[in-house]
Coordinates of C-alpha atoms and ligand atoms in Angstrom, one line a residue:
M185 CA 61.6 44.7 100.4
Q186 CA 58.3 45.1 98.4
D187 CA 57.5 48.1 96.2
L188 CA 54.1 49.7 96.5
V189 CA 53.5 52.2 93.7
L190 CA 50.7 54.7 93.7
I191 CA 49.7 56.4 90.5
G192 CA 47.9 59.7 90.9
G193 CA 47.5 62.0 93.9
G194 CA 43.7 61.8 94.0
H195 CA 41.5 61.9 97.0
A196 CA 41.9 58.2 98.0
H197 CA 45.6 58.3 97.6
V198 CA 46.1 61.3 99.9
H199 CA 44.5 59.2 102.6
V200 CA 46.9 56.3 101.9
L201 CA 49.8 58.8 102.2
K202 CA 48.5 60.1 105.5
Q203 CA 48.1 56.6 106.9
L204 CA 51.7 55.9 105.9
R205 CA 52.8 59.0 107.8
E206 CA 51.1 57.7 110.9
R207 CA 52.0 54.0 110.5
P208 CA 55.0 53.6 108.2
L209 CA 55.4 50.2 106.5
K210 CA 57.8 47.9 108.3
D211 CA 59.2 46.3 105.2
G212 CA 58.3 48.2 102.0
R213 CA 59.1 51.1 99.8
V214 CA 56.3 53.4 98.6
T215 CA 56.4 55.6 95.5
L216 CA 53.8 58.1 94.3
I217 CA 53.8 59.0 90.6
S218 CA 51.8 62.2 90.0
R219 CA 51.4 64.5 87.1
D220 CA 50.6 67.4 89.5
I221 CA 52.4 68.3 92.7
E222 CA 49.6 70.5 94.0
T223 CA 46.5 68.3 93.9
P224 CA 43.1 70.1 94.3
Y225 CA 40.4 69.1 96.7
S226 CA 37.3 69.0 94.4
G227 CA 34.8 70.0 97.1
M228 CA 36.5 73.4 97.4
I229 CA 37.2 74.2 93.7
P230 CA 33.8 75.9 93.0
G231 CA 34.5 78.0 96.2
F232 CA 37.9 78.9 94.8
V233 CA 36.3 80.0 91.5
A234 CA 33.8 82.1 93.4
G235 CA 36.7 83.8 95.2
R236 CA 36.0 82.3 98.6
Y237 CA 39.2 80.4 98.9
G238 CA 42.8 81.1 97.9
F239 CA 44.8 78.6 95.8
A240 CA 46.7 77.1 98.7
E241 CA 43.6 76.7 100.8
C242 CA 42.1 74.1 98.4
H243 CA 45.2 72.4 97.1
I244 CA 47.3 69.7 98.9
D245 CA 51.0 69.9 98.5
L246 CA 52.0 66.3 97.5
A247 CA 55.7 67.0 97.8
R248 CA 55.3 67.9 101.5
L249 CA 52.9 65.1 102.3
C250 CA 55.2 62.6 100.6
A251 CA 58.3 63.9 102.5
R252 CA 56.5 63.6 105.8
S253 CA 55.2 60.1 104.9
G254 CA 58.6 58.8 103.8
V255 CA 57.3 58.3 100.3
R256 CA 59.3 58.7 97.1
L257 CA 57.6 61.2 94.7
I258 CA 58.1 61.0 91.0
H259 CA 56.7 64.0 89.1
A260 CA 55.5 62.3 85.9
E261 CA 52.6 61.2 83.9
A262 CA 51.8 57.5 83.8
T263 CA 51.0 56.3 80.2
G264 CA 50.6 52.6 80.7
I265 CA 51.3 49.4 82.6
D266 CA 53.4 46.5 81.5
R267 CA 51.8 43.8 83.6
A268 CA 54.1 41.0 82.5
Q269 CA 57.2 43.0 83.7
R270 CA 55.2 44.7 86.6
Q271 CA 56.2 48.1 85.4
V272 CA 54.5 51.5 85.2
L273 CA 55.3 53.2 81.9
L274 CA 55.9 57.0 82.2
K275 CA 56.0 59.8 79.7
D276 CA 59.6 60.8 78.9
Q277 CA 61.0 59.0 82.0
P278 CA 62.2 55.5 82.8
S279 CA 59.6 52.9 83.9
V280 CA 59.0 52.1 87.6
T281 CA 58.8 48.5 88.9
Y282 CA 56.0 47.5 91.3
D283 CA 55.0 44.6 93.5
L284 CA 51.7 46.1 94.3
L285 CA 50.1 49.0 92.4
S286 CA 47.2 51.3 93.1
I287 CA 45.7 53.8 90.6
D288 CA 43.7 57.0 91.5
V289 CA 44.1 59.2 88.5
G290 CA 40.6 60.7 88.3
S291 CA 38.6 61.3 85.1
A292 CA 38.1 63.9 82.4
P293 CA 34.9 65.4 81.0
N294 CA 33.7 63.6 77.9
V295 CA 34.1 66.1 75.1
G296 CA 34.0 63.5 72.3
G297 CA 30.5 64.4 71.2
I298 CA 31.1 68.2 71.0
A299 CA 33.0 69.3 67.9
G300 CA 35.5 72.1 68.6
A301 CA 35.5 71.6 72.4
E302 CA 39.2 70.6 72.5
Q303 CA 40.1 73.8 70.6
W304 CA 37.7 76.4 72.0
A305 CA 36.5 75.3 75.5
I306 CA 38.3 76.0 78.8
P307 CA 38.8 72.5 80.2
V308 CA 37.7 71.9 83.8
K309 CA 39.8 68.8 84.0
P310 CA 42.4 68.0 84.9
I311 CA 40.9 69.8 87.9
A312 CA 44.4 70.9 88.8
E313 CA 44.6 72.7 85.5
L314 CA 41.3 74.5 86.1
G315 CA 42.7 76.4 89.1
R316 CA 45.5 77.9 87.0
R317 CA 43.3 78.5 84.0
W318 CA 40.7 80.2 86.1
L319 CA 43.2 82.6 87.6
E320 CA 44.4 83.6 84.1
F321 CA 40.9 83.9 82.8
S322 CA 39.5 86.0 85.7
E323 CA 42.5 88.3 85.5
R324 CA 41.7 89.0 81.8
M325 CA 38.0 89.6 82.6
K326 CA 38.8 92.5 85.0
S327 CA 39.4 94.8 82.0
W328 CA 36.5 93.4 79.8
R329 CA 34.1 96.0 78.6
G330 CA 30.6 95.5 77.1
P331 CA 28.7 92.2 76.7
L332 CA 30.3 89.1 78.2
N333 CA 28.6 85.8 77.6
V334 CA 29.9 82.8 79.5
M335 CA 28.5 79.4 78.9
V336 CA 28.9 76.3 81.1
I337 CA 28.0 73.0 79.4
G338 CA 26.9 70.2 81.6
G339 CA 24.2 70.2 84.3
G340 CA 25.6 67.7 86.9
A341 CA 26.6 68.9 90.3
G342 CA 30.0 70.2 89.0
G343 CA 28.5 72.2 86.2
V344 CA 25.7 73.7 88.4
E345 CA 28.2 74.8 91.1
L346 CA 30.7 76.1 88.5
A347 CA 28.0 78.3 86.7
L348 CA 26.9 79.8 90.1
A349 CA 30.6 80.4 91.2
I350 CA 31.5 82.0 87.8
D351 CA 28.5 84.3 88.0
H352 CA 29.3 85.4 91.5
R353 CA 33.0 86.0 90.8
L354 CA 32.6 87.8 87.5
R355 CA 30.0 90.1 88.9
A356 CA 32.5 91.2 91.5
I357 CA 35.5 91.7 89.3
A358 CA 34.3 92.3 85.7
T359 CA 32.6 95.5 86.7
A360 CA 32.7 97.1 83.2
A361 CA 31.2 94.0 81.6
S362 CA 27.5 93.3 80.9
L363 CA 27.6 89.7 82.1
Q364 CA 25.3 86.8 81.1
V365 CA 26.1 83.3 82.4
T366 CA 24.3 80.4 80.7
L367 CA 24.2 76.8 81.7
A368 CA 23.2 74.4 78.9
T369 CA 22.6 70.7 79.6
K370 CA 21.5 67.8 77.4
D371 CA 18.8 66.6 79.9
Q372 CA 17.6 68.2 83.2
I373 CA 20.0 69.6 85.7
L374 CA 21.1 67.4 88.6
A375 CA 19.6 64.3 86.9
A376 CA 21.0 62.0 89.7
Q377 CA 19.5 64.0 92.5
A378 CA 16.1 64.7 94.1
E379 CA 13.4 66.7 92.4
A380 CA 13.4 69.0 95.5
A381 CA 17.1 69.9 94.7
R382 CA 16.3 70.6 91.1
R383 CA 13.4 72.9 92.1
K384 CA 15.6 74.8 94.5
L385 CA 18.5 75.2 92.1
R386 CA 16.2 76.3 89.2
A387 CA 14.7 79.0 91.5
I388 CA 18.2 80.2 92.5
F389 CA 19.3 80.4 88.8
Q390 CA 16.2 82.5 88.0
R391 CA 16.8 84.8 91.1
R392 CA 20.4 85.3 90.1
G393 CA 19.6 86.0 86.4
I394 CA 21.6 82.9 85.2
R395 CA 20.0 81.4 82.0
L396 CA 19.3 77.7 82.3
L397 CA 18.8 75.8 79.1
E398 CA 17.7 72.2 79.9
N399 CA 17.3 69.5 77.2
A400 CA 19.8 71.5 75.2
G401 CA 22.9 69.5 74.5
A402 CA 25.8 71.2 72.9
E403 CA 26.9 70.0 69.5
R404 CA 29.6 72.3 68.3
I405 CA 31.8 75.1 69.7
E406 CA 33.4 77.7 67.5
R407 CA 35.1 81.0 68.4
G408 CA 32.5 83.1 70.2
S409 CA 29.5 80.7 69.9
V410 CA 28.0 77.4 70.7
K411 CA 25.6 75.4 68.6
L412 CA 22.9 73.6 70.7
A413 CA 20.8 70.5 69.7
D414 CA 17.9 72.6 68.4
G415 CA 20.3 74.1 65.8
Q416 CA 20.4 77.5 67.4
W417 CA 23.8 79.3 67.9
Q418 CA 24.3 80.9 71.2
Q419 CA 26.9 83.6 71.8
A420 CA 29.7 82.6 74.1
D421 CA 32.9 84.5 74.8
A422 CA 34.1 81.7 77.1
V423 CA 32.9 78.1 77.3
F424 CA 33.5 75.7 80.2
V425 CA 32.8 72.0 79.5
V426 CA 31.7 69.9 82.6
T427 CA 30.1 66.9 80.9
E428 CA 30.0 63.4 82.2
A429 CA 33.3 61.8 83.3
S430 CA 35.4 59.7 80.9
A431 CA 38.3 57.3 81.5
A432 CA 41.9 57.7 80.6
P433 CA 42.5 56.2 77.1
W434 CA 45.6 54.2 78.3
F435 CA 43.5 52.0 80.5
A436 CA 42.4 50.1 77.3
D437 CA 46.0 49.0 76.6
T438 CA 46.5 47.5 80.1
G439 CA 44.5 44.3 79.4
L440 CA 42.7 44.9 82.7
P441 CA 38.9 44.5 82.7
L442 CA 37.1 47.7 82.2
D443 CA 33.4 48.7 82.6
E444 CA 31.3 49.7 79.6
K445 CA 32.6 53.2 79.7
G446 CA 36.3 52.3 79.9
F447 CA 36.8 52.7 83.7
L448 CA 38.9 50.1 85.6
A449 CA 36.6 47.3 86.9
V450 CA 37.3 46.5 90.5
D451 CA 35.7 44.2 93.1
D452 CA 34.4 45.2 96.5
T453 CA 38.0 45.2 98.0
L454 CA 39.0 47.8 95.3
A455 CA 41.2 45.2 93.6
S456 CA 41.1 44.7 89.8
T457 CA 38.7 41.9 89.0
A458 CA 41.5 40.2 87.0
D459 CA 44.8 41.2 88.8
P460 CA 45.0 41.0 92.6
R461 CA 48.3 43.1 92.5
I462 CA 46.5 46.1 91.1
F463 CA 44.0 48.3 93.0
A464 CA 42.1 51.3 91.8
A465 CA 39.9 54.0 93.5
G466 CA 38.1 57.3 92.8
D467 CA 36.6 58.3 89.5
C468 CA 39.0 56.1 87.5
A469 CA 37.5 52.9 89.0
T470 CA 34.0 51.3 89.0
V471 CA 33.2 49.0 91.8
L472 CA 31.1 46.5 89.9
A473 CA 29.1 45.4 92.9
H474 CA 28.4 48.9 94.2
R475 CA 28.1 51.4 91.4
R476 CA 28.1 55.0 92.5
P477 CA 28.3 58.4 90.8
K478 CA 31.7 59.7 89.8
A479 CA 32.1 62.2 92.7
G480 CA 34.9 63.3 95.0
V481 CA 32.8 62.2 98.0
F482 CA 33.1 58.5 97.0
A483 CA 36.9 58.9 96.2
V484 CA 37.3 60.3 99.8
R485 CA 35.3 57.4 101.3
Q486 CA 37.5 54.8 99.6
G487 CA 40.7 56.2 101.1
P488 CA 40.6 54.3 104.4
P489 CA 39.6 50.9 103.0
L490 CA 42.1 51.3 100.2
A491 CA 44.9 52.1 102.7
D492 CA 44.0 49.1 104.9
N493 CA 43.7 46.7 101.9
L494 CA 47.1 47.7 100.4
R495 CA 48.7 47.1 103.8
R496 CA 47.0 43.8 104.2
V497 CA 48.1 42.5 100.8
L498 CA 51.7 43.6 101.5
G499 CA 51.5 41.6 104.7
G500 CA 50.2 38.5 102.9
E501 CA 46.6 38.8 104.1
R502 CA 43.4 38.9 102.1
P503 CA 41.9 42.3 101.4
R504 CA 38.6 43.1 103.0
P505 CA 35.4 44.0 101.2
F506 CA 34.0 47.5 101.5
V507 CA 30.4 48.6 101.0
P508 CA 30.0 52.3 100.2
Q509 CA 26.8 54.0 101.5
S510 CA 24.0 54.3 98.9
R511 CA 22.4 57.5 100.2
Y512 CA 24.8 60.3 100.6
L513 CA 24.8 64.0 101.6
S514 CA 25.6 66.3 98.8
I515 CA 26.1 70.0 99.5
L516 CA 26.2 72.4 96.5
G517 CA 27.7 75.8 97.1
T518 CA 25.9 78.6 95.3
G519 CA 29.0 80.9 95.1
D520 CA 27.4 83.7 97.1
G521 CA 27.9 82.3 100.6
N522 CA 24.8 80.1 100.5
A523 CA 24.5 76.4 99.8
V524 CA 21.9 73.7 99.1
A525 CA 22.2 70.3 101.0
T526 CA 20.4 67.3 99.5
R527 CA 20.1 63.7 100.7
G528 CA 17.6 61.2 99.5
D529 CA 14.5 63.1 98.5
W530 CA 15.0 66.2 100.6
A531 CA 16.8 69.5 100.0
I532 CA 17.4 72.5 102.2
E533 CA 19.0 75.8 101.5
G534 CA 20.7 78.6 103.5
R535 CA 23.7 80.5 104.7
W536 CA 24.2 78.0 107.5
V537 CA 24.4 75.2 105.0
W538 CA 27.4 76.9 103.4
W539 CA 29.0 77.3 106.9
W540 CA 28.4 73.6 107.5
K541 CA 30.0 72.7 104.1
D542 CA 32.9 75.1 104.7
H543 CA 33.5 73.5 108.1
I544 CA 33.5 69.9 106.6
D545 CA 35.8 70.8 103.7
R546 CA 38.4 72.8 105.9
K547 CA 38.5 69.9 108.4
W548 CA 39.2 67.5 105.6
M549 CA 42.0 69.7 104.2
R550 CA 43.6 70.1 107.6
M551 CA 44.1 66.3 107.8
Y552 CA 46.4 66.3 104.7
R553 CA 48.6 69.3 105.3
Ligands
FAD139 C1 34.0 71.9 88.4 C2 33.9 70.7 89.2 C3 33.4 70.7 90.5 C4 33.3 69.5 91.3 N1 32.8 69.6 92.5 C5 32.6 68.5 93.3 C6 32.1 68.6 94.6 O1 31.7 69.7 95.1 N2 31.9 67.5 95.3 C7 32.3 66.2 94.8 O2 32.2 65.2 95.5 N3 32.8 66.1 93.5 C8 32.9 67.3 92.8 N4 33.4 67.1 91.5 C9 33.9 65.8 91.0 C10 35.3 65.6 91.5 O3 36.2 66.5 90.9 C11 35.8 64.2 91.1 O4 34.8 63.2 91.4 C12 37.0 63.9 92.0 O5 38.1 64.9 91.8 C13 37.6 62.5 91.8 O6 38.7 62.3 92.6 P1 39.8 61.3 92.3 O7 40.5 61.0 93.5 O8 39.2 60.2 91.5 O9 40.7 62.0 91.2 P2 41.3 63.5 91.1 O10 40.9 64.4 92.2 O11 41.0 64.0 89.7 O12 42.8 63.3 91.2 C14 43.6 62.6 90.2 C15 45.1 62.8 90.5 O13 45.8 62.0 89.6 C16 46.8 62.7 88.9 N5 46.9 62.1 87.6 C17 46.0 62.1 86.6 N6 46.4 61.4 85.6 C18 47.6 60.9 85.9 C19 48.6 60.1 85.2 N7 48.4 59.6 84.0 N8 49.8 59.9 85.8 C20 50.0 60.4 87.0 N9 49.1 61.2 87.7 C21 48.0 61.4 87.1 C22 46.3 64.2 88.9 O14 47.4 65.0 88.8 C23 45.5 64.2 90.2 O15 46.5 64.6 91.2 C24 33.6 68.3 90.7 C25 34.1 68.2 89.4 C26 34.3 69.4 88.7 C27 34.8 69.3 87.3

């Protein structure tokens, strides 16, 4: 009997669990180690912040999925791997032995360059934590009176969607507040996307009265204010940091090859470039031959090839290479029931785009319930 151990209930691993439910392993035991039992679907989190989805609609219950898939669930945080003993080290719990290991633990925003962020910002990752923190925060805002300055730091897709979602929700619930949402980013917004998408989003920000500060990286956060690269202090009663993804620090102690930013280096089968018994997918891994942005859409796409390759290796076969698409559709919700879709160098906007996104996301969630 071989032991397959999965660390993290990220987007790729929920597909592995679903495949196990449909086709159980003939001779193997599967264990999922997860820090969170309710794992969020990132595509719907901005919609949750905007008040368009309830908590249960955009979170997958890993306990239920594991029970249905015949998978043992250990509610714990992995802190390292002892590769010589083939063991996963856990915080405050005994280690777990593996024959084959797969890692899908996501990433965290890089707050290293922003002094005071750990103390004063509301973290958006773990994304599971954001859901709970947002509910607490929005509850407090209902009774807020007078000026309310909210700043989102980071102009990638996550930051842009979050700023629009926060603005929409707070205008609906913080009715006694005089709200100003600001997005500050160190370069231009949506740097990885088409100029057409940037133009549309800038126009939407202007129309909605959301301040956009481009080429304005944050340097320091203190209680009630943020210092930007030009030396100016901006008032901020609440700050959300959605900067570029960074890797879990414990990867550095595994002895596994990492990319230049500390993410696990994997080949095109999703296996570690140095250890064929360890696979990794989602934000925490970098496929050296096919580098893509750290986005949920790629973690989702890696689910089926990861599930197949884990099964092949357990059966003594060679894993198969997987080539992710290079052009991809990105749909950004604007919080108010509209969305902008962008692919390659085009971008379109409309209410029907939101319905389309909503349909895709709900369909994905239904598969894992
Ligand atoms: C505000 C915001 C909005 C976003 N919107 C979008 C979007 O619309 N579309 C999109 O494609 N991307 C979006 N992203 C990016 C997206 O969140 C990530 O790319 C995606 O979540 C990565 O998926 P993953 O499977 O790698 O990991 P995750 O979804 O982060 O899942 C990781 C899992 O591992 C568990 N875990 C973590 N560490 C450990 C540990 N040490 N031990 C055990 N378990 C652990 C966690 O509990 C979690 O269940 C957004 C990000 C943010 C911050």
